[in-house]
Short mmCIF file of C-alpha atoms and ligand atoms in Angstrom, two decimals:
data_model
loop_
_atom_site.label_atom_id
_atom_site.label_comp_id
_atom_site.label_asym_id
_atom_site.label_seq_id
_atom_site.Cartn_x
_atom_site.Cartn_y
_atom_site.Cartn_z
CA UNK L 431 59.68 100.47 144.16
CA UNK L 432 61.66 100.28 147.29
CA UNK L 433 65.43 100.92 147.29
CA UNK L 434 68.19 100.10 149.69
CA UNK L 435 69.82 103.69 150.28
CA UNK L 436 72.95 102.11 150.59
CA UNK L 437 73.29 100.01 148.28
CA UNK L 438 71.97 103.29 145.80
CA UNK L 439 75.12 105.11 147.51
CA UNK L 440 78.00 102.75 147.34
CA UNK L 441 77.07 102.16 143.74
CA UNK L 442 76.75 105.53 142.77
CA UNK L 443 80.12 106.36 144.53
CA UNK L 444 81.52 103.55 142.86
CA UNK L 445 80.75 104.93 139.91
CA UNK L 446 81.38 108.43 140.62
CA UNK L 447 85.02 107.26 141.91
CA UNK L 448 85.37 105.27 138.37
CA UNK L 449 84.24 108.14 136.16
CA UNK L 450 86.23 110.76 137.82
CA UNK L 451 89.23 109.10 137.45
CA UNK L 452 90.39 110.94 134.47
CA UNK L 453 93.58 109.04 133.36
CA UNK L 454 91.18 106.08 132.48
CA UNK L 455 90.23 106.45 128.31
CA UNK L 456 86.63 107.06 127.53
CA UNK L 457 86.77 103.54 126.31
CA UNK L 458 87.11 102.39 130.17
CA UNK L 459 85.01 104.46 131.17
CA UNK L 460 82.20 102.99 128.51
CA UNK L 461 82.75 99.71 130.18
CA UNK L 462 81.74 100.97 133.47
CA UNK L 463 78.18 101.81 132.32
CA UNK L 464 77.16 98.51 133.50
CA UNK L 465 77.17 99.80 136.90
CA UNK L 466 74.29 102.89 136.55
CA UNK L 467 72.55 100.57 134.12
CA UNK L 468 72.01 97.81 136.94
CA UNK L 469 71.54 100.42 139.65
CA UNK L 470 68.01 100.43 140.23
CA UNK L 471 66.79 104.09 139.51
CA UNK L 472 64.31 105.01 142.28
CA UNK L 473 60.77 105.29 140.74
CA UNK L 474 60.15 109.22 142.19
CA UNK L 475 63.62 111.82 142.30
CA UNK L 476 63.24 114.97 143.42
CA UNK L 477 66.09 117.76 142.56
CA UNK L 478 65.81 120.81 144.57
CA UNK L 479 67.25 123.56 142.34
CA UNK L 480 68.64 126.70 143.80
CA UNK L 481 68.16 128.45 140.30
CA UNK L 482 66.36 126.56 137.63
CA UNK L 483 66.73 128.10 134.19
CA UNK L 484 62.97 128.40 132.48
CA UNK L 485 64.71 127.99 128.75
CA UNK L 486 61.54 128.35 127.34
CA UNK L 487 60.30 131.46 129.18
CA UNK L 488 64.00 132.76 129.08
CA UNK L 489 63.62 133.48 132.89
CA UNK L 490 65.77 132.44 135.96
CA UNK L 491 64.20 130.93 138.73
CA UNK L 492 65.12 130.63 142.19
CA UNK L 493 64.31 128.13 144.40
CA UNK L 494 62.48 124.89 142.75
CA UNK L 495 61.99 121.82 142.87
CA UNK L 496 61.62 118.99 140.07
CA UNK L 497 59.48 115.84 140.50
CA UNK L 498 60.98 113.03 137.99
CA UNK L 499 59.52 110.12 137.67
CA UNK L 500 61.27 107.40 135.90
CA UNK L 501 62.61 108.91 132.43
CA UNK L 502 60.41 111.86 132.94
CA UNK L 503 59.48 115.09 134.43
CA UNK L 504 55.97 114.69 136.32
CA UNK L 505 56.73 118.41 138.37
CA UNK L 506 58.15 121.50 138.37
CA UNK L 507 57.55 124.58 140.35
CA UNK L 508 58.16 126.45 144.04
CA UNK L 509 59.88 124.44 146.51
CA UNK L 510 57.79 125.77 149.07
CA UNK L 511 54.15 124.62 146.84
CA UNK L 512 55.67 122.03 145.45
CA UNK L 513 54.34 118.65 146.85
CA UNK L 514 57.09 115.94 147.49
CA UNK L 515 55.82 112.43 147.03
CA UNK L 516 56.66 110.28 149.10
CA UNK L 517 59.44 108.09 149.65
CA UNK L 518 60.69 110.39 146.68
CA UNK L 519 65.03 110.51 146.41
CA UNK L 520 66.21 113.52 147.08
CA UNK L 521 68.91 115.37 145.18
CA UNK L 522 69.81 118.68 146.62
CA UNK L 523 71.01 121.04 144.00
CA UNK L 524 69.93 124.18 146.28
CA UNK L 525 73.84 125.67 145.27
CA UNK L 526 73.65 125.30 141.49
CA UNK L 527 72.23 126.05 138.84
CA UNK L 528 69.87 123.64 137.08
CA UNK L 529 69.34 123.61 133.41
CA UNK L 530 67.75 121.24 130.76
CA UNK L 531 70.49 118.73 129.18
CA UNK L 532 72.58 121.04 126.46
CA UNK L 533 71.83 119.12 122.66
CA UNK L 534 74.43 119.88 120.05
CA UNK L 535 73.48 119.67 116.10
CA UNK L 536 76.88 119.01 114.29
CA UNK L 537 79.28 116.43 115.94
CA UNK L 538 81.33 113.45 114.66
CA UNK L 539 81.73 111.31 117.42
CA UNK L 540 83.92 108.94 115.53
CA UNK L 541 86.78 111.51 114.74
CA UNK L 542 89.45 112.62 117.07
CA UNK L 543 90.81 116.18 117.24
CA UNK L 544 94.76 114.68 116.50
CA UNK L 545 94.03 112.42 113.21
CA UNK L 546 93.67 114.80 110.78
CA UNK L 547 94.61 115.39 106.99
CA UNK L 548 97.09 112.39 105.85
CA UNK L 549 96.73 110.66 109.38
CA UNK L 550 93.00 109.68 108.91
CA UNK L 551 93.83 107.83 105.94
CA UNK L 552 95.26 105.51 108.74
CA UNK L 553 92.06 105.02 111.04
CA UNK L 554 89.85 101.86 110.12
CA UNK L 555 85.96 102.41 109.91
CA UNK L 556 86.05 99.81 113.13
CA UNK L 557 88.89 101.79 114.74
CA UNK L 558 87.11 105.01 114.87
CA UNK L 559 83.72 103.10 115.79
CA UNK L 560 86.24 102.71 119.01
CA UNK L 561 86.99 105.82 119.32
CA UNK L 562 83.39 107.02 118.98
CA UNK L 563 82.31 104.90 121.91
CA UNK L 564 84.92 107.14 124.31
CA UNK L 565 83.78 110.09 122.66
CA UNK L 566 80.18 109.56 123.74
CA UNK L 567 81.36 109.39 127.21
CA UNK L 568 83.44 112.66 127.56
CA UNK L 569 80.12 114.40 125.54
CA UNK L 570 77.99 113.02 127.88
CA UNK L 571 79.81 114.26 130.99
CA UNK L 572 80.13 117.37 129.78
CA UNK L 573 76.49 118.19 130.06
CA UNK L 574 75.60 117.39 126.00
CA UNK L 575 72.89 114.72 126.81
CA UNK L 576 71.55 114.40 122.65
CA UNK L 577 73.84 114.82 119.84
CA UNK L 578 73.21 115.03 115.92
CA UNK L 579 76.52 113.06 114.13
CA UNK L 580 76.27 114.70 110.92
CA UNK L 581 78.86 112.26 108.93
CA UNK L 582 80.25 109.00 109.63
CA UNK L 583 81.80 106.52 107.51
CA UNK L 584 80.41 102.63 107.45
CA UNK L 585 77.37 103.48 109.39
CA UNK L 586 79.89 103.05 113.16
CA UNK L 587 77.69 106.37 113.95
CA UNK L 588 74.18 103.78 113.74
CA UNK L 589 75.90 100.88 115.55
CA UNK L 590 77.31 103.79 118.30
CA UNK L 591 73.62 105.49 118.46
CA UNK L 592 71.89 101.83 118.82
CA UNK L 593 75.05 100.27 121.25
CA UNK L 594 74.22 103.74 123.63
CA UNK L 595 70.03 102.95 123.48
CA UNK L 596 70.74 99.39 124.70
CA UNK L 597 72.74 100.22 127.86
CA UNK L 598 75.91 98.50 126.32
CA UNK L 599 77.76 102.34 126.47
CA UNK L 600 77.61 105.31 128.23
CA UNK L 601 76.79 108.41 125.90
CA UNK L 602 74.48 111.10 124.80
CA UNK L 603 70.72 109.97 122.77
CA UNK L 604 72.53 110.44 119.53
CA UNK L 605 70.52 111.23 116.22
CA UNK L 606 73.05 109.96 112.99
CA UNK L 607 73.40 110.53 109.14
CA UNK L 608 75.08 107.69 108.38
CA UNK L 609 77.79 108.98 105.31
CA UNK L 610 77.06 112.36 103.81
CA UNK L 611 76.00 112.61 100.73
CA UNK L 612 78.07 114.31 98.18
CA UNK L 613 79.72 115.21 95.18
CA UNK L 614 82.42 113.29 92.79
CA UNK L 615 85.48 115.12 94.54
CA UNK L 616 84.04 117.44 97.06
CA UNK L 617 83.73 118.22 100.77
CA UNK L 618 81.95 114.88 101.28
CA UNK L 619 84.16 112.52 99.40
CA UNK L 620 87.69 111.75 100.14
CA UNK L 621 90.33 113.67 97.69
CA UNK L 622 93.91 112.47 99.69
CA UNK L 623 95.04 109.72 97.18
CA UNK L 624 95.80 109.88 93.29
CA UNK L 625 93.72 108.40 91.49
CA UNK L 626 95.52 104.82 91.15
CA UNK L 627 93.81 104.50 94.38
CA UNK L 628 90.68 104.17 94.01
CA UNK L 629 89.44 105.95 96.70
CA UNK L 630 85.74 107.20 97.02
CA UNK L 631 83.88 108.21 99.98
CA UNK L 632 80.69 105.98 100.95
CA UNK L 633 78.28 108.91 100.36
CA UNK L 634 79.05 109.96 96.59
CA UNK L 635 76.91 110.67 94.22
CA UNK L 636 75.86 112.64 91.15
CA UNK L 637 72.58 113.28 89.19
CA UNK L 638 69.39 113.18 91.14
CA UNK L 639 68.42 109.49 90.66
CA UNK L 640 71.98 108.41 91.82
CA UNK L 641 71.48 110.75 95.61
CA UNK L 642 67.98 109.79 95.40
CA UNK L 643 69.29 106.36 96.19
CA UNK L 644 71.92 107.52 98.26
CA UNK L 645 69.04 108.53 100.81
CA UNK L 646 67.03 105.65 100.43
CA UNK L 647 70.56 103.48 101.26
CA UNK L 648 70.84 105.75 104.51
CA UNK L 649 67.53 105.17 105.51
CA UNK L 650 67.88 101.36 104.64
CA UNK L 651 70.77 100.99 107.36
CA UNK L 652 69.67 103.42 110.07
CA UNK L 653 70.04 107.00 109.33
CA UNK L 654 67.55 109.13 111.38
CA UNK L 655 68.53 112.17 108.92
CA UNK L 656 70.80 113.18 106.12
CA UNK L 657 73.57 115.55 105.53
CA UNK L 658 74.85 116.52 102.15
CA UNK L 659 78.10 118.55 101.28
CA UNK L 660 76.33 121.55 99.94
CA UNK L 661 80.05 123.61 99.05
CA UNK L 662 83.52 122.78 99.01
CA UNK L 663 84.85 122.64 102.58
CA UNK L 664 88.25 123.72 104.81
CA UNK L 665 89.16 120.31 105.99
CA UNK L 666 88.92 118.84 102.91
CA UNK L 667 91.14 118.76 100.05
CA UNK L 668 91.20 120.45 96.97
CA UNK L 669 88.15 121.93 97.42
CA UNK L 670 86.73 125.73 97.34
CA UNK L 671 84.48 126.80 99.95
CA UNK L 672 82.58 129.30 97.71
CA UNK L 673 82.18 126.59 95.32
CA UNK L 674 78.55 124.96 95.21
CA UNK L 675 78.18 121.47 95.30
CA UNK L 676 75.41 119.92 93.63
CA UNK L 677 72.47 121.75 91.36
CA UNK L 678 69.20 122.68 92.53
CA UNK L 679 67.63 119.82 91.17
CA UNK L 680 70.55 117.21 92.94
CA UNK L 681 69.83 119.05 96.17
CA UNK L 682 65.88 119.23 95.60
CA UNK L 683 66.23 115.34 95.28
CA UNK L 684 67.41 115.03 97.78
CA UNK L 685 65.36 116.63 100.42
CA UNK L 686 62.30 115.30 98.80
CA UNK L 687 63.44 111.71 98.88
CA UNK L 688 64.73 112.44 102.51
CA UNK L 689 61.72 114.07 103.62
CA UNK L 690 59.10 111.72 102.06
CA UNK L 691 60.79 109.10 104.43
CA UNK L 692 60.58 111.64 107.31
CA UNK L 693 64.13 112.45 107.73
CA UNK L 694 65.33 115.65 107.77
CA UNK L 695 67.98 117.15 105.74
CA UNK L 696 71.58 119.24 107.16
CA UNK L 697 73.63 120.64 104.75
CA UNK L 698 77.55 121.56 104.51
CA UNK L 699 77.31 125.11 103.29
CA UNK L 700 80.14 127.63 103.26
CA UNK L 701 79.39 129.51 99.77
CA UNK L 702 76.96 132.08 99.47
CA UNK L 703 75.71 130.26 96.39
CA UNK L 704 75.66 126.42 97.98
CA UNK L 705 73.74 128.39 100.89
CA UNK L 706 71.05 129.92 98.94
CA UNK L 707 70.17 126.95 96.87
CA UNK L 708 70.42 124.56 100.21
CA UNK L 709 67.27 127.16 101.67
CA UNK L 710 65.99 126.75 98.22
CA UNK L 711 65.73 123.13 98.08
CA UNK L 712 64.02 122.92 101.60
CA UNK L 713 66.78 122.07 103.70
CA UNK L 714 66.06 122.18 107.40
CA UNK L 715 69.38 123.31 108.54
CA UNK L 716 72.62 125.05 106.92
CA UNK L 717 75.42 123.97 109.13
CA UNK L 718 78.63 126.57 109.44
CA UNK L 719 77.00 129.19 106.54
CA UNK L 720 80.18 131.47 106.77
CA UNK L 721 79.63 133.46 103.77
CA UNK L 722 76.16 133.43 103.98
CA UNK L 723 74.77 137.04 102.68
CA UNK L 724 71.95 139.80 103.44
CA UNK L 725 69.91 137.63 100.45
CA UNK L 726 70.59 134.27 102.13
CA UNK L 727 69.70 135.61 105.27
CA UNK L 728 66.20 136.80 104.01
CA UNK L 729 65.65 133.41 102.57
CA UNK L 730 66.66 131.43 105.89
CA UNK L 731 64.47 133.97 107.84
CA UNK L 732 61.49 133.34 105.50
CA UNK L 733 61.33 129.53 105.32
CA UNK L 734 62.76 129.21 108.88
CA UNK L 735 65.20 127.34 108.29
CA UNK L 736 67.68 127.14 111.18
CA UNK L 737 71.52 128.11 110.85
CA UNK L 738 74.03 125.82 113.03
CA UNK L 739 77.23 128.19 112.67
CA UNK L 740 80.07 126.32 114.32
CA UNK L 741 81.83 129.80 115.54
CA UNK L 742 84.83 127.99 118.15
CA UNK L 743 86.29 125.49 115.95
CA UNK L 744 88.07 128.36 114.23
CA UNK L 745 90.44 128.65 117.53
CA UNK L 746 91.33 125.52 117.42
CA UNK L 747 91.96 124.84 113.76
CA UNK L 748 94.27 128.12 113.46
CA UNK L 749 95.59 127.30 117.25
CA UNK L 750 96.51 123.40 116.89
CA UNK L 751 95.67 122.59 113.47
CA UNK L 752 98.91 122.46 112.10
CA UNK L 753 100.48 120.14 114.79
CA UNK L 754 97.15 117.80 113.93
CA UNK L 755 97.72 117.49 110.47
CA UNK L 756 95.71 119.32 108.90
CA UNK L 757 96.57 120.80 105.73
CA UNK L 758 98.21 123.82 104.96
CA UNK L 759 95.66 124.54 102.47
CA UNK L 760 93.09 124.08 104.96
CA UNK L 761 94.88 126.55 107.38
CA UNK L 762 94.99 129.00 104.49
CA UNK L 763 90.93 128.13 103.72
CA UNK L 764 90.28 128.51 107.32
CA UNK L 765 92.07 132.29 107.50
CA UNK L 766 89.36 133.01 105.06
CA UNK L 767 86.17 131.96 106.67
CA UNK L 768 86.78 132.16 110.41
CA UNK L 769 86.14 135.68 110.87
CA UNK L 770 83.33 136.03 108.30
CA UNK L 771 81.30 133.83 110.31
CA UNK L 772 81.48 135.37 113.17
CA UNK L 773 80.51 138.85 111.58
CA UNK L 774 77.60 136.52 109.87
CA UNK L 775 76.51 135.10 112.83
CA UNK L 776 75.74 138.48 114.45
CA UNK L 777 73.88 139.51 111.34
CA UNK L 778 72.16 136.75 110.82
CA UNK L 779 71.03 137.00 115.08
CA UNK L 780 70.25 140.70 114.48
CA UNK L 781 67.54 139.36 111.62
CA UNK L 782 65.83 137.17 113.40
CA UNK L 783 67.54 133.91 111.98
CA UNK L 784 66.62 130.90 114.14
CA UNK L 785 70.14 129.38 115.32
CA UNK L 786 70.68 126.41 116.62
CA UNK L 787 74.11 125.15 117.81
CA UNK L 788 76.36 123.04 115.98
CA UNK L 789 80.33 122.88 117.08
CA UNK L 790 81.57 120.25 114.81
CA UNK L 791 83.61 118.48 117.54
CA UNK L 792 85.22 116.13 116.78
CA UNK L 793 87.47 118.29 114.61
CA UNK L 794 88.35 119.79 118.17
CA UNK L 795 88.41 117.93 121.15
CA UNK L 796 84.98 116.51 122.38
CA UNK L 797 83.55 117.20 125.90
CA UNK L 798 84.92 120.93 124.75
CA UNK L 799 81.14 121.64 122.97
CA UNK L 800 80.77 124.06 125.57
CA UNK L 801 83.65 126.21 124.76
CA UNK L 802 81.14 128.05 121.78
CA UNK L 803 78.94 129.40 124.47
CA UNK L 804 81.75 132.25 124.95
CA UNK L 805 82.16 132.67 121.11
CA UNK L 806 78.11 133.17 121.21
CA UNK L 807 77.59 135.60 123.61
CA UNK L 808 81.01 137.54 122.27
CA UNK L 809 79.18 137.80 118.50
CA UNK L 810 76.00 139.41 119.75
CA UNK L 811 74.17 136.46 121.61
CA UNK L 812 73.06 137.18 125.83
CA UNK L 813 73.94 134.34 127.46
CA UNK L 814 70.10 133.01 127.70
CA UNK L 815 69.93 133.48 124.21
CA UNK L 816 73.12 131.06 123.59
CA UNK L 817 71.50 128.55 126.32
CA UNK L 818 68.44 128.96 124.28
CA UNK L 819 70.37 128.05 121.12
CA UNK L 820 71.87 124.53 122.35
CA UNK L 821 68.10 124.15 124.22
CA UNK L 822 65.04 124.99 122.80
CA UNK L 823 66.34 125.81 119.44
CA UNK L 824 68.25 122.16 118.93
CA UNK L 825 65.43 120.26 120.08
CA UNK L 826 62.94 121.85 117.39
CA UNK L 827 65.59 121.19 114.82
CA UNK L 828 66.11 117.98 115.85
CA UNK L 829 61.56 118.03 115.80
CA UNK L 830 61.78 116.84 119.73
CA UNK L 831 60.56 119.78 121.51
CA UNK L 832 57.67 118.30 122.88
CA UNK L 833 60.31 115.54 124.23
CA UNK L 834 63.40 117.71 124.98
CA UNK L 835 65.25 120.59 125.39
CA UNK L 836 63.30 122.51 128.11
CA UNK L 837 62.22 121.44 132.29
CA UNK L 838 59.12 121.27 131.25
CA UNK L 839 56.04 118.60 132.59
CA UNK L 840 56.18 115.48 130.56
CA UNK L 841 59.32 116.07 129.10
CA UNK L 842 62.40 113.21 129.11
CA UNK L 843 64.26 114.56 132.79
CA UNK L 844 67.93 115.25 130.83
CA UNK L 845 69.22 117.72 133.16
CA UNK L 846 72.06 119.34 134.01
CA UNK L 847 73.85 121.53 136.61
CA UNK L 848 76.56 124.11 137.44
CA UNK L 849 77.98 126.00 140.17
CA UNK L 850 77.38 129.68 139.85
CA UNK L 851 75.45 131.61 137.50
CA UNK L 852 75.59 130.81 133.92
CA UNK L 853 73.60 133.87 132.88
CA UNK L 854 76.45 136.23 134.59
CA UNK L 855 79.72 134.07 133.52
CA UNK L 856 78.74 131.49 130.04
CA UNK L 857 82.02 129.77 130.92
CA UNK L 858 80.69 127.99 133.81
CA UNK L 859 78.95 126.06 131.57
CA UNK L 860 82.51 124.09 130.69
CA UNK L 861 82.45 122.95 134.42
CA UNK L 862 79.36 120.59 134.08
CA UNK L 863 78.85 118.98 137.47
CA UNK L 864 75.69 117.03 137.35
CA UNK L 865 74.08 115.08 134.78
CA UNK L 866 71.28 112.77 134.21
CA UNK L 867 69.82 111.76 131.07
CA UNK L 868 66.33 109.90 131.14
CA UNK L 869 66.27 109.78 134.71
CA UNK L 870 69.55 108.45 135.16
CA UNK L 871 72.96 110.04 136.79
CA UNK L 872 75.65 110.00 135.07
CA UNK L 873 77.81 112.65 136.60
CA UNK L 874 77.15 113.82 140.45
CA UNK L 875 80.32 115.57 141.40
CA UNK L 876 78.06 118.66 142.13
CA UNK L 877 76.37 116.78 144.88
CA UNK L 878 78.11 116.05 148.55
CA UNK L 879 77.72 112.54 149.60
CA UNK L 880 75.86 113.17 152.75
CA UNK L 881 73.25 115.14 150.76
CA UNK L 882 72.12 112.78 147.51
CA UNK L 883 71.18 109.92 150.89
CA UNK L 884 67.70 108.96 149.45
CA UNK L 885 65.01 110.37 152.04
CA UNK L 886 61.93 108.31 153.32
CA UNK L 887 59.40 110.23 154.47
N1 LIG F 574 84.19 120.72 108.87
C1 LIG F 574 84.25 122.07 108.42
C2 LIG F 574 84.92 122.14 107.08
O1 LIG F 574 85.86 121.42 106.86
C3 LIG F 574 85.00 122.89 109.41
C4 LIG F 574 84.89 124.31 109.18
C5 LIG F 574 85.46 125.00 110.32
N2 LIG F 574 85.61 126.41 110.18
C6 LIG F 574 84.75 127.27 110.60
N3 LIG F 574 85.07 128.53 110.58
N4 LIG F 574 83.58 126.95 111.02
O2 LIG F 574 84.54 122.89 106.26
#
């Protein structure tokens, strides 16, 4: 395919101008997908790569270049053995750093940071489909390119995922739960009103015929995976975090119904109990385990099951909670489990636990994902390790490795890029300044005009 270099710039500008603009909402912004989407994306791109981060071999290397053809990688290697095709655009990252697109396990795209507590009660399931669609943007920019929305009410997470995969918005590959799955007042129903009410969150259900269904209903309207409330919570309220929520046979139900229809199952576990019997029942990731113990460890260790321990969100809850709305109670919960976690997390790192990485934003702002890397690396991770995490790690969770997660031949080309050295300062990995996801751009302040001009050779 031949493409006017011109044309290719002024569009790209266009967009870049558009995008960068940062008073425009995320819900602008959405609308200006059309542009990439009609840009014709050059059939060879090359990306020279000053340092290219080998997640998989947890090595650093300098100098590279990257042969992508359409969505995916066709070459990687030396610059100087590396053959160019030709006609091939070329995208000269020679400055940054260049890293595989960062994948995030635990988001809800359709919640904002400043509606919490009494103020959600006011959001529509339409309303925060809205909201979800400027999300996607600002998680997309900042260098998340696949995200796992564990919880959503009224399937808006299916209709966001499937609105993204036909070009219609700009946002990450998302991977959605529909509702979660829960208890008769738990974490996973919805406990604001009196009773009079009548109140009950889409995802409740007790006795393991009634959350057999529950899955099957999921499935039935789009869920690529399930979550289930596996202990009380902090957000939510009147409920105990070291309190389990469902029995073993509930939460055996329901990863046998889920996983005979080839879904796989995230659970909601503070307690050391709800933990433990979540491993138990097969569950393929405990998101936040705070409490989790030197037993629960063991267990997640033996049946590798990963851990997604959201160990930022704590700042932010104990920071700006209260001026969001969230509950006192919640604030009091939150005192509780914050620091455990973090002490957790390094023992559960020290044993060998695989760890994937969750953030939950959405309870804090999104595009902030990134802010955990710091939080990582402070509790015992080295910064490759924490790269790994939100890499490798995410992308066998999410059972995509042989798609995503690493620069690797034949894998989708979602890459990234920073200025400076990741490995020395995590933090730079806030100041995403290059992203493409399937062979598309979606972010190229990194790059100087001049430089990006497609080459013919
Ligand atoms: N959504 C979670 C809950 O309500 C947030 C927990 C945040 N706290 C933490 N330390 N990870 O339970």
């Amino acid at each position: 395919m031949r493409i006017d270099p011109s044309r290719f710039m002024t569009i790209s500008l266009l967009a870049t101008i558009l995008v960068s603009s940062g008073a425009a909402t995320g819900v602008a912004l959405a609308q200006e997908q059309a542009v990439p989407e009609r840009d014709p994306v050059p059939a060879i791109t090359v990306i020279r790569a000053g340092t290219l981060l080998d997640v998989e071999g947890g090595r650093a290397l300098r100098d590279q270049v990257l042969v992508i053809e359409g969505d995916r990688i066709i070459a990687v290697g030396p610059a100087r053995s590396t053959r160019i095709p030709e006609g091939a655009t070329e995208i000269d990252l020679s400055d940054a750093t260049v890293l595989p697109g960062l994948m995030d396990g635990h988001v809800h795209l359709t919640s904002r940071h400043d509606q919490h507590g009494y103020r959600s009660l006011g959001v529509s399931i339409p309303r925060a489909a809205l909201s979800g669609a400027a999300n996607a943007v600002r998680t997309l920019r900042a260098g998340f390119t696949t995200v796992r929305n564990v919880g959503a009410g009224g399937y808006a997470d299916v209709a966001l995922r499937d609105a993204i995969d036909d070009g219609e918005l700009i946002g990450p590959r998302m991977l959605v739960s529909g509702p979660s799955i829960g208890i008769t007042g738990g974490h996973c129903d919805n406990n604001l009103l009196p009773a009079e009410f009548g109140v009950t969150a889409g995802g409740v259900a007790d006795g393991p015929w009634a959350v057999r269904q529950k899955v099957r209903e999921n499935a039935k309207y789009g869920a690529n995976l399930i979550k289930f409330c596996g202990t009380g919570g902090v957000l939510s309220k009147g409920t105990q975090i070291g309190a389990r929520q469902f029995t073993l046979e509930e939460m055996q139900a329901i990863v046998d119904e889920a996983h005979t229809l080839g879904m796989r199952v995230a659970v909601h576990a503070h307690g050391t109990d709800g933990i433990k019997t979540a491993i138990m029942a097969g569950a393929d990731s405990i998101e936040h385990a705070s409490l989790i113990d030197d037993e629960g460890i063991r267990l997640a260790r033996e049946r590798g099951t990963f851990l997604s321990m959201d160990i930022y969100v704590s700042d932010f809850i104990l920071g700006s909670g209260e001026a969001m709305g969230i509950l006192p109670e919640s604030l009091e919960k939150e005192r509780i489990v914050g620091t455990a976690q973090r002490e957790n997390f390094r023992k559960a790192l020290q044993a060998g636990v695989r760890m994937s990485f969750g953030s939950d934003a959405g309870v804090y702002p999104h595009g902030d994902n990134a802010r955990q890397f710091a939080r990582m690396v402070e509790w015992g991770m080295t910064p490759m390790q924490a790269i790994q995490s939100a890499t490798v790690n995410t992308a066998e969770l999410f059972g995509l490795r042989e798609d995503l997660g690493s620069l690797t031949v034949g894998r989708v080309a979602d890459i990234i890029a920073v200025s400076g050295d990741p490995l020395a300062d995590i933090t730079v990995l806030s100041e995403v300044g290059f992203v493409m996801k399937a062979g598309r751009m979606y972010r190229r302040d990194l790059l100087e005009p001049q430089r990006s001009a497609a080459v013919a050779r």
